[in-house]
PDB file of C-alpha atoms and ligand atoms in Angstrom:
ATOM      1  CA  UNK A 199    -138.830  -8.667  52.931  1.00  0.00           C
ATOM      2  CA  UNK A 200    -136.353  -5.946  52.120  1.00  0.00           C
ATOM      3  CA  UNK A 201    -132.865  -6.402  53.521  1.00  0.00           C
ATOM      4  CA  UNK A 202    -132.030  -4.802  56.862  1.00  0.00           C
ATOM      5  CA  UNK A 203    -128.770  -4.014  58.592  1.00  0.00           C
ATOM      6  CA  UNK A 204    -128.531  -6.441  61.527  1.00  0.00           C
ATOM      7  CA  UNK A 205    -127.844  -4.904  64.930  1.00  0.00           C
ATOM      8  CA  UNK A 206    -124.289  -5.389  66.146  1.00  0.00           C
ATOM      9  CA  UNK A 207    -124.083  -8.311  68.595  1.00  0.00           C
ATOM     10  CA  UNK A 208    -121.861  -6.151  70.891  1.00  0.00           C
ATOM     11  CA  UNK A 209    -121.306  -2.475  71.682  1.00  0.00           C
ATOM     12  CA  UNK A 210    -119.664  -0.155  69.170  1.00  0.00           C
ATOM     13  CA  UNK A 211    -116.655   0.229  71.446  1.00  0.00           C
ATOM     14  CA  UNK A 212    -116.439  -3.466  72.354  1.00  0.00           C
ATOM     15  CA  UNK A 213    -113.705  -4.308  69.861  1.00  0.00           C
ATOM     16  CA  UNK A 214    -111.353  -1.600  71.155  1.00  0.00           C
ATOM     17  CA  UNK A 215    -108.413  -1.264  70.984  1.00  0.00           C
ATOM     18  CA  UNK A 216    -108.226  -3.410  67.845  1.00  0.00           C
ATOM     19  CA  UNK A 217    -111.113  -1.744  66.032  1.00  0.00           C
ATOM     20  CA  UNK A 218    -112.101   1.704  67.230  1.00  0.00           C
ATOM     21  CA  UNK A 219    -115.577   2.860  68.153  1.00  0.00           C
ATOM     22  CA  UNK A 220    -115.827   5.619  65.554  1.00  0.00           C
ATOM     23  CA  UNK A 221    -114.923   3.223  62.752  1.00  0.00           C
ATOM     24  CA  UNK A 222    -117.598   0.785  63.944  1.00  0.00           C
ATOM     25  CA  UNK A 223    -120.245   3.548  63.950  1.00  0.00           C
ATOM     26  CA  UNK A 224    -119.436   4.794  60.479  1.00  0.00           C
ATOM     27  CA  UNK A 225    -118.845   1.331  59.063  1.00  0.00           C
ATOM     28  CA  UNK A 226    -121.982  -0.320  60.444  1.00  0.00           C
ATOM     29  CA  UNK A 227    -124.431   2.604  60.482  1.00  0.00           C
ATOM     30  CA  UNK A 228    -123.398   4.381  57.274  1.00  0.00           C
ATOM     31  CA  UNK A 229    -121.527   2.059  54.926  1.00  0.00           C
ATOM     32  CA  UNK A 230    -123.528  -1.101  55.576  1.00  0.00           C
ATOM     33  CA  UNK A 231    -126.800   0.879  55.567  1.00  0.00           C
ATOM     34  CA  UNK A 232    -125.941   2.304  52.147  1.00  0.00           C
ATOM     35  CA  UNK A 233    -125.367  -1.191  50.709  1.00  0.00           C
ATOM     36  CA  UNK A 234    -128.709  -2.330  52.132  1.00  0.00           C
ATOM     37  CA  UNK A 235    -130.569   0.719  50.803  1.00  0.00           C
ATOM     38  CA  UNK A 236    -129.060   0.382  47.339  1.00  0.00           C
ATOM     39  CA  UNK A 237    -129.625  -3.391  47.201  1.00  0.00           C
ATOM     40  CA  UNK A 238    -133.280  -2.887  48.178  1.00  0.00           C
ATOM     41  CA  UNK A 239    -133.656  -0.167  45.552  1.00  0.00           C
ATOM     42  CA  UNK A 240    -132.209  -2.426  42.856  1.00  0.00           C
ATOM     43  CA  UNK A 241    -134.422  -5.389  43.781  1.00  0.00           C
ATOM     44  CA  UNK A 242    -137.619  -3.491  44.620  1.00  0.00           C
ATOM     45  CA  UNK A 243    -140.625  -4.789  42.711  1.00  0.00           C
ATOM     46  CA  UNK A 244    -138.730  -7.711  41.165  1.00  0.00           C
ATOM     47  CA  UNK A 245    -139.346 -11.393  41.798  1.00  0.00           C
ATOM     48  CA  UNK A 246    -135.947 -11.391  43.539  1.00  0.00           C
ATOM     49  CA  UNK A 247    -136.958  -9.108  46.374  1.00  0.00           C
ATOM     50  CA  UNK A 248    -137.904 -11.992  48.689  1.00  0.00           C
ATOM     51  CA  UNK A 249    -134.973 -14.322  48.094  1.00  0.00           C
ATOM     52  CA  UNK A 250    -132.031 -14.807  50.401  1.00  0.00           C
ATOM     53  CA  UNK A 251    -128.970 -12.747  49.646  1.00  0.00           C
ATOM     54  CA  UNK A 252    -126.931 -15.930  49.102  1.00  0.00           C
ATOM     55  CA  UNK A 253    -129.449 -17.253  46.559  1.00  0.00           C
ATOM     56  CA  UNK A 254    -129.468 -13.929  44.714  1.00  0.00           C
ATOM     57  CA  UNK A 255    -125.672 -13.708  44.526  1.00  0.00           C
ATOM     58  CA  UNK A 256    -125.364 -17.352  43.470  1.00  0.00           C
ATOM     59  CA  UNK A 257    -127.736 -16.763  40.555  1.00  0.00           C
ATOM     60  CA  UNK A 258    -126.789 -13.238  39.605  1.00  0.00           C
ATOM     61  CA  UNK A 259    -126.388 -14.116  35.916  1.00  0.00           C
ATOM     62  CA  UNK A 260    -130.140 -14.627  35.540  1.00  0.00           C
ATOM     63  CA  UNK A 261    -131.024 -11.186  36.893  1.00  0.00           C
ATOM     64  CA  UNK A 262    -131.875  -8.515  34.309  1.00  0.00           C
ATOM     65  CA  UNK A 263    -128.634  -7.134  32.946  1.00  0.00           C
ATOM     66  CA  UNK A 264    -129.146  -3.616  34.307  1.00  0.00           C
ATOM     67  CA  UNK A 265    -129.577  -5.054  37.827  1.00  0.00           C
ATOM     68  CA  UNK A 266    -126.470  -7.202  37.889  1.00  0.00           C
ATOM     69  CA  UNK A 267    -123.842  -4.567  38.738  1.00  0.00           C
ATOM     70  CA  UNK A 268    -125.832  -2.819  41.497  1.00  0.00           C
ATOM     71  CA  UNK A 269    -126.838  -6.152  43.017  1.00  0.00           C
ATOM     72  CA  UNK A 270    -123.319  -7.562  42.819  1.00  0.00           C
ATOM     73  CA  UNK A 271    -121.963  -4.494  44.626  1.00  0.00           C
ATOM     74  CA  UNK A 272    -124.723  -3.820  47.137  1.00  0.00           C
ATOM     75  CA  UNK A 273    -126.232  -7.217  47.926  1.00  0.00           C
ATOM     76  CA  UNK A 274    -122.608  -8.361  48.007  1.00  0.00           C
ATOM     77  CA  UNK A 275    -121.800  -5.582  50.466  1.00  0.00           C
ATOM     78  CA  UNK A 276    -124.786  -6.580  52.589  1.00  0.00           C
ATOM     79  CA  UNK A 277    -123.803 -10.268  52.688  1.00  0.00           C
ATOM     80  CA  UNK A 278    -120.146  -9.499  53.380  1.00  0.00           C
ATOM     81  CA  UNK A 279    -120.780  -7.055  56.212  1.00  0.00           C
ATOM     82  CA  UNK A 280    -123.503  -9.176  57.846  1.00  0.00           C
ATOM     83  CA  UNK A 281    -120.950 -11.977  58.153  1.00  0.00           C
ATOM     84  CA  UNK A 282    -118.186  -9.597  59.242  1.00  0.00           C
ATOM     85  CA  UNK A 283    -120.055  -8.306  62.327  1.00  0.00           C
ATOM     86  CA  UNK A 284    -120.986 -11.847  63.268  1.00  0.00           C
ATOM     87  CA  UNK A 285    -117.493 -13.311  63.170  1.00  0.00           C
ATOM     88  CA  UNK A 286    -116.007 -10.686  65.493  1.00  0.00           C
ATOM     89  CA  UNK A 287    -116.351 -10.614  69.266  1.00  0.00           C
ATOM     90  CA  UNK A 288    -114.885  -8.759  72.242  1.00  0.00           C
ATOM     91  CA  UNK A 289    -114.192 -12.250  73.626  1.00  0.00           C
ATOM     92  CA  UNK A 290    -112.519 -13.309  70.402  1.00  0.00           C
ATOM     93  CA  UNK A 291    -109.074 -14.492  69.475  1.00  0.00           C
ATOM     94  CA  UNK A 292    -107.495 -17.740  70.514  1.00  0.00           C
ATOM     95  CA  UNK A 293    -107.716 -20.867  68.440  1.00  0.00           C
ATOM     96  CA  UNK A 294    -110.516 -22.763  66.734  1.00  0.00           C
ATOM     97  CA  UNK A 295    -111.328 -26.188  68.115  1.00  0.00           C
ATOM     98  CA  UNK A 296    -113.494 -29.037  66.924  1.00  0.00           C
ATOM     99  CA  UNK A 297    -113.972 -29.935  63.269  1.00  0.00           C
ATOM    100  CA  UNK A 298    -112.961 -26.471  62.031  1.00  0.00           C
ATOM    101  CA  UNK A 299    -109.703 -26.539  63.957  1.00  0.00           C
ATOM    102  CA  UNK A 300    -108.951 -29.981  62.540  1.00  0.00           C
ATOM    103  CA  UNK A 301    -109.789 -28.898  58.982  1.00  0.00           C
ATOM    104  CA  UNK A 302    -107.550 -25.825  59.282  1.00  0.00           C
ATOM    105  CA  UNK A 303    -104.690 -27.938  60.543  1.00  0.00           C
ATOM    106  CA  UNK A 304    -105.026 -30.557  57.813  1.00  0.00           C
ATOM    107  CA  UNK A 305    -105.440 -27.960  55.024  1.00  0.00           C
ATOM    108  CA  UNK A 306    -102.923 -25.298  56.033  1.00  0.00           C
ATOM    109  CA  UNK A 307    -100.662 -27.102  58.500  1.00  0.00           C
ATOM    110  CA  UNK A 308    -101.412 -24.731  61.366  1.00  0.00           C
ATOM    111  CA  UNK A 309    -103.510 -21.766  62.406  1.00  0.00           C
ATOM    112  CA  UNK A 310    -100.495 -19.501  61.908  1.00  0.00           C
ATOM    113  CA  UNK A 311    -100.190 -20.674  58.300  1.00  0.00           C
ATOM    114  CA  UNK A 312    -103.843 -19.858  57.727  1.00  0.00           C
ATOM    115  CA  UNK A 313    -103.457 -16.395  59.265  1.00  0.00           C
ATOM    116  CA  UNK A 314    -100.408 -15.703  57.084  1.00  0.00           C
ATOM    117  CA  UNK A 315    -102.277 -16.748  53.946  1.00  0.00           C
ATOM    118  CA  UNK A 316    -105.343 -14.635  54.788  1.00  0.00           C
ATOM    119  CA  UNK A 317    -103.258 -11.606  55.752  1.00  0.00           C
ATOM    120  CA  UNK A 318    -101.049 -11.935  52.693  1.00  0.00           C
ATOM    121  CA  UNK A 319    -104.073 -12.048  50.377  1.00  0.00           C
ATOM    122  CA  UNK A 320    -105.450  -8.989  52.170  1.00  0.00           C
ATOM    123  CA  UNK A 321    -102.219  -7.018  51.918  1.00  0.00           C
ATOM    124  CA  UNK A 322    -101.907  -7.846  48.206  1.00  0.00           C
ATOM    125  CA  UNK A 323    -105.483  -6.862  47.363  1.00  0.00           C
ATOM    126  CA  UNK A 324    -104.921  -3.652  45.378  1.00  0.00           C
ATOM    127  CA  UNK A 325    -107.509  -1.032  46.248  1.00  0.00           C
ATOM    128  CA  UNK A 326    -110.632  -2.220  48.026  1.00  0.00           C
ATOM    129  CA  UNK A 327    -111.863  -5.722  48.731  1.00  0.00           C
ATOM    130  CA  UNK A 328    -111.897  -8.645  51.101  1.00  0.00           C
ATOM    131  CA  UNK A 329    -109.705 -11.536  52.138  1.00  0.00           C
ATOM    132  CA  UNK A 330    -111.472 -14.807  52.887  1.00  0.00           C
ATOM    133  CA  UNK A 331    -111.416 -18.279  54.313  1.00  0.00           C
ATOM    134  CA  UNK A 332    -113.970 -20.135  52.215  1.00  0.00           C
ATOM    135  CA  UNK A 333    -115.362 -23.639  51.795  1.00  0.00           C
ATOM    136  CA  UNK A 334    -115.578 -24.377  48.080  1.00  0.00           C
ATOM    137  CA  UNK A 335    -117.684 -27.498  48.362  1.00  0.00           C
ATOM    138  CA  UNK A 336    -114.685 -29.792  48.649  1.00  0.00           C
ATOM    139  CA  UNK A 337    -112.575 -28.129  51.324  1.00  0.00           C
ATOM    140  CA  UNK A 338    -111.098 -24.968  52.785  1.00  0.00           C
ATOM    141  CA  UNK A 339    -109.284 -22.313  50.752  1.00  0.00           C
ATOM    142  CA  UNK A 340    -108.038 -18.747  51.102  1.00  0.00           C
ATOM    143  CA  UNK A 341    -108.938 -16.175  48.491  1.00  0.00           C
ATOM    144  CA  UNK A 342    -109.347 -12.455  48.020  1.00  0.00           C
ATOM    145  CA  UNK A 343    -112.106 -10.656  46.150  1.00  0.00           C
ATOM    146  CA  UNK A 344    -112.193  -7.085  44.792  1.00  0.00           C
ATOM    147  CA  UNK A 345    -114.800  -4.471  45.721  1.00  0.00           C
ATOM    148  CA  UNK A 346    -117.817  -6.105  47.405  1.00  0.00           C
ATOM    149  CA  UNK A 347    -117.635  -9.324  45.397  1.00  0.00           C
ATOM    150  CA  UNK A 348    -118.941 -12.154  47.558  1.00  0.00           C
ATOM    151  CA  UNK A 349    -117.665 -15.734  47.480  1.00  0.00           C
ATOM    152  CA  UNK A 350    -121.333 -16.684  46.957  1.00  0.00           C
ATOM    153  CA  UNK A 351    -121.000 -15.351  43.388  1.00  0.00           C
ATOM    154  CA  UNK A 352    -118.955 -18.514  42.713  1.00  0.00           C
ATOM    155  CA  UNK A 353    -121.096 -20.682  45.015  1.00  0.00           C
ATOM    156  CA  UNK A 354    -118.310 -20.751  47.598  1.00  0.00           C
ATOM    157  CA  UNK A 355    -119.343 -20.442  51.237  1.00  0.00           C
ATOM    158  CA  UNK A 356    -117.545 -17.629  53.085  1.00  0.00           C
ATOM    159  CA  UNK A 357    -116.529 -18.776  56.580  1.00  0.00           C
ATOM    160  CA  UNK A 358    -114.384 -15.815  57.634  1.00  0.00           C
ATOM    161  CA  UNK A 359    -113.790 -12.555  55.810  1.00  0.00           C
ATOM    162  CA  UNK A 360    -111.759  -9.473  56.649  1.00  0.00           C
ATOM    163  CA  UNK A 361    -112.795  -6.183  55.098  1.00  0.00           C
ATOM    164  CA  UNK A 362    -109.733  -4.439  53.653  1.00  0.00           C
ATOM    165  CA  UNK A 363    -111.521  -1.344  52.340  1.00  0.00           C
ATOM    166  CA  UNK A 364    -109.894   1.725  53.874  1.00  0.00           C
ATOM    167  CA  UNK A 365    -113.221   2.552  55.576  1.00  0.00           C
ATOM    168  CA  UNK A 366    -112.632  -0.532  57.766  1.00  0.00           C
ATOM    169  CA  UNK A 367    -109.365   0.663  59.275  1.00  0.00           C
ATOM    170  CA  UNK A 368    -108.194   4.085  58.105  1.00  0.00           C
ATOM    171  CA  UNK A 369    -109.189   6.155  61.160  1.00  0.00           C
ATOM    172  CA  UNK A 370    -107.035   4.040  63.448  1.00  0.00           C
ATOM    173  CA  UNK A 371    -104.420   2.485  61.170  1.00  0.00           C
ATOM    174  CA  UNK A 372    -104.193   4.986  58.257  1.00  0.00           C
ATOM    175  CA  UNK A 373    -102.000   3.352  55.588  1.00  0.00           C
ATOM    176  CA  UNK A 374    -100.942   0.455  57.837  1.00  0.00           C
ATOM    177  CA  UNK A 375    -103.213  -2.272  56.462  1.00  0.00           C
ATOM    178  CA  UNK A 376    -100.836  -5.051  57.631  1.00  0.00           C
ATOM    179  CA  UNK A 377    -101.115  -3.801  61.248  1.00  0.00           C
ATOM    180  CA  UNK A 378    -104.917  -3.845  61.014  1.00  0.00           C
ATOM    181  CA  UNK A 379    -104.872  -7.381  59.612  1.00  0.00           C
ATOM    182  CA  UNK A 380    -102.506  -8.573  62.326  1.00  0.00           C
ATOM    183  CA  UNK A 381    -104.661  -7.006  65.058  1.00  0.00           C
ATOM    184  CA  UNK A 382    -107.911  -8.341  63.582  1.00  0.00           C
ATOM    185  CA  UNK A 383    -107.230 -11.884  64.780  1.00  0.00           C
ATOM    186  CA  UNK A 384    -107.600 -10.651  68.376  1.00  0.00           C
ATOM    187  CA  UNK A 385    -111.327 -10.242  67.746  1.00  0.00           C
ATOM    188  CA  UNK A 386    -112.066 -13.297  65.594  1.00  0.00           C
ATOM    189  CA  UNK A 387    -115.063 -15.236  66.919  1.00  0.00           C
ATOM    190  CA  UNK A 388    -114.170 -18.858  66.184  1.00  0.00           C
ATOM    191  CA  UNK A 389    -117.520 -20.156  67.438  1.00  0.00           C
ATOM    192  CA  UNK A 390    -119.249 -18.072  64.773  1.00  0.00           C
ATOM    193  CA  UNK A 391    -116.802 -19.260  62.103  1.00  0.00           C
ATOM    194  CA  UNK A 392    -117.433 -22.859  63.205  1.00  0.00           C
ATOM    195  CA  UNK A 393    -121.169 -22.277  62.628  1.00  0.00           C
ATOM    196  CA  UNK A 394    -120.470 -21.190  59.073  1.00  0.00           C
ATOM    197  CA  UNK A 395    -118.285 -24.245  58.598  1.00  0.00           C
ATOM    198  CA  UNK A 396    -121.008 -26.550  59.920  1.00  0.00           C
ATOM    199  CA  UNK A 397    -123.491 -25.051  57.459  1.00  0.00           C
ATOM    200  CA  UNK A 398    -121.035 -25.384  54.573  1.00  0.00           C
ATOM    201  CA  UNK A 399    -120.317 -29.057  55.237  1.00  0.00           C
ATOM    202  CA  UNK A 400    -123.967 -29.774  56.012  1.00  0.00           C
ATOM    203  CA  UNK A 401    -123.528 -30.990  59.567  1.00  0.00           C
TER     204      UNK A 401
HETATM  205 MN1  LIG B 788    -116.798  -2.362  54.798  1.00  0.00          MN
END
């Protein structure tokens, strides 16, 4: 099955005023579609075409050499954006509860500490990339990746990721990436992040 762009689980304007409708249209319909199209083109006719995007990224070193860069960029872009739409919600914000909330508190001290670490990594990412909360197999960590590099490349499970490419925020925030990052937490869908956490810890 070739990859497909998943439908947004809310309307394009649902994340206003934090993320504007025009950005959501261009980002979801154009940018994500291009990653999907290019990933499918790179994998077409190979034995990899039917594998999950996580499995492909986690084993990228055994792909033919000429496929590795396009797959890293485009299957990575597909995985990253599929998660991104999922972990946002018009009913978002607030605080995580349950096992995720407890893990955040024990790892970072507080939710505010986690937000600061994620935002700081996102502000410091030079050029384009992502800032992440991941589970590395032993616990939670914050990291940033360049371009469309996915945490799955290192077998880390992404739980929450914020896109800091300019295409994610420029129409509304222009050069003010820190303002975008600060506003983003108003739309975080903690229930969806909890689901990723549950998968990562195998519960
Ligand atoms: Mn993007």
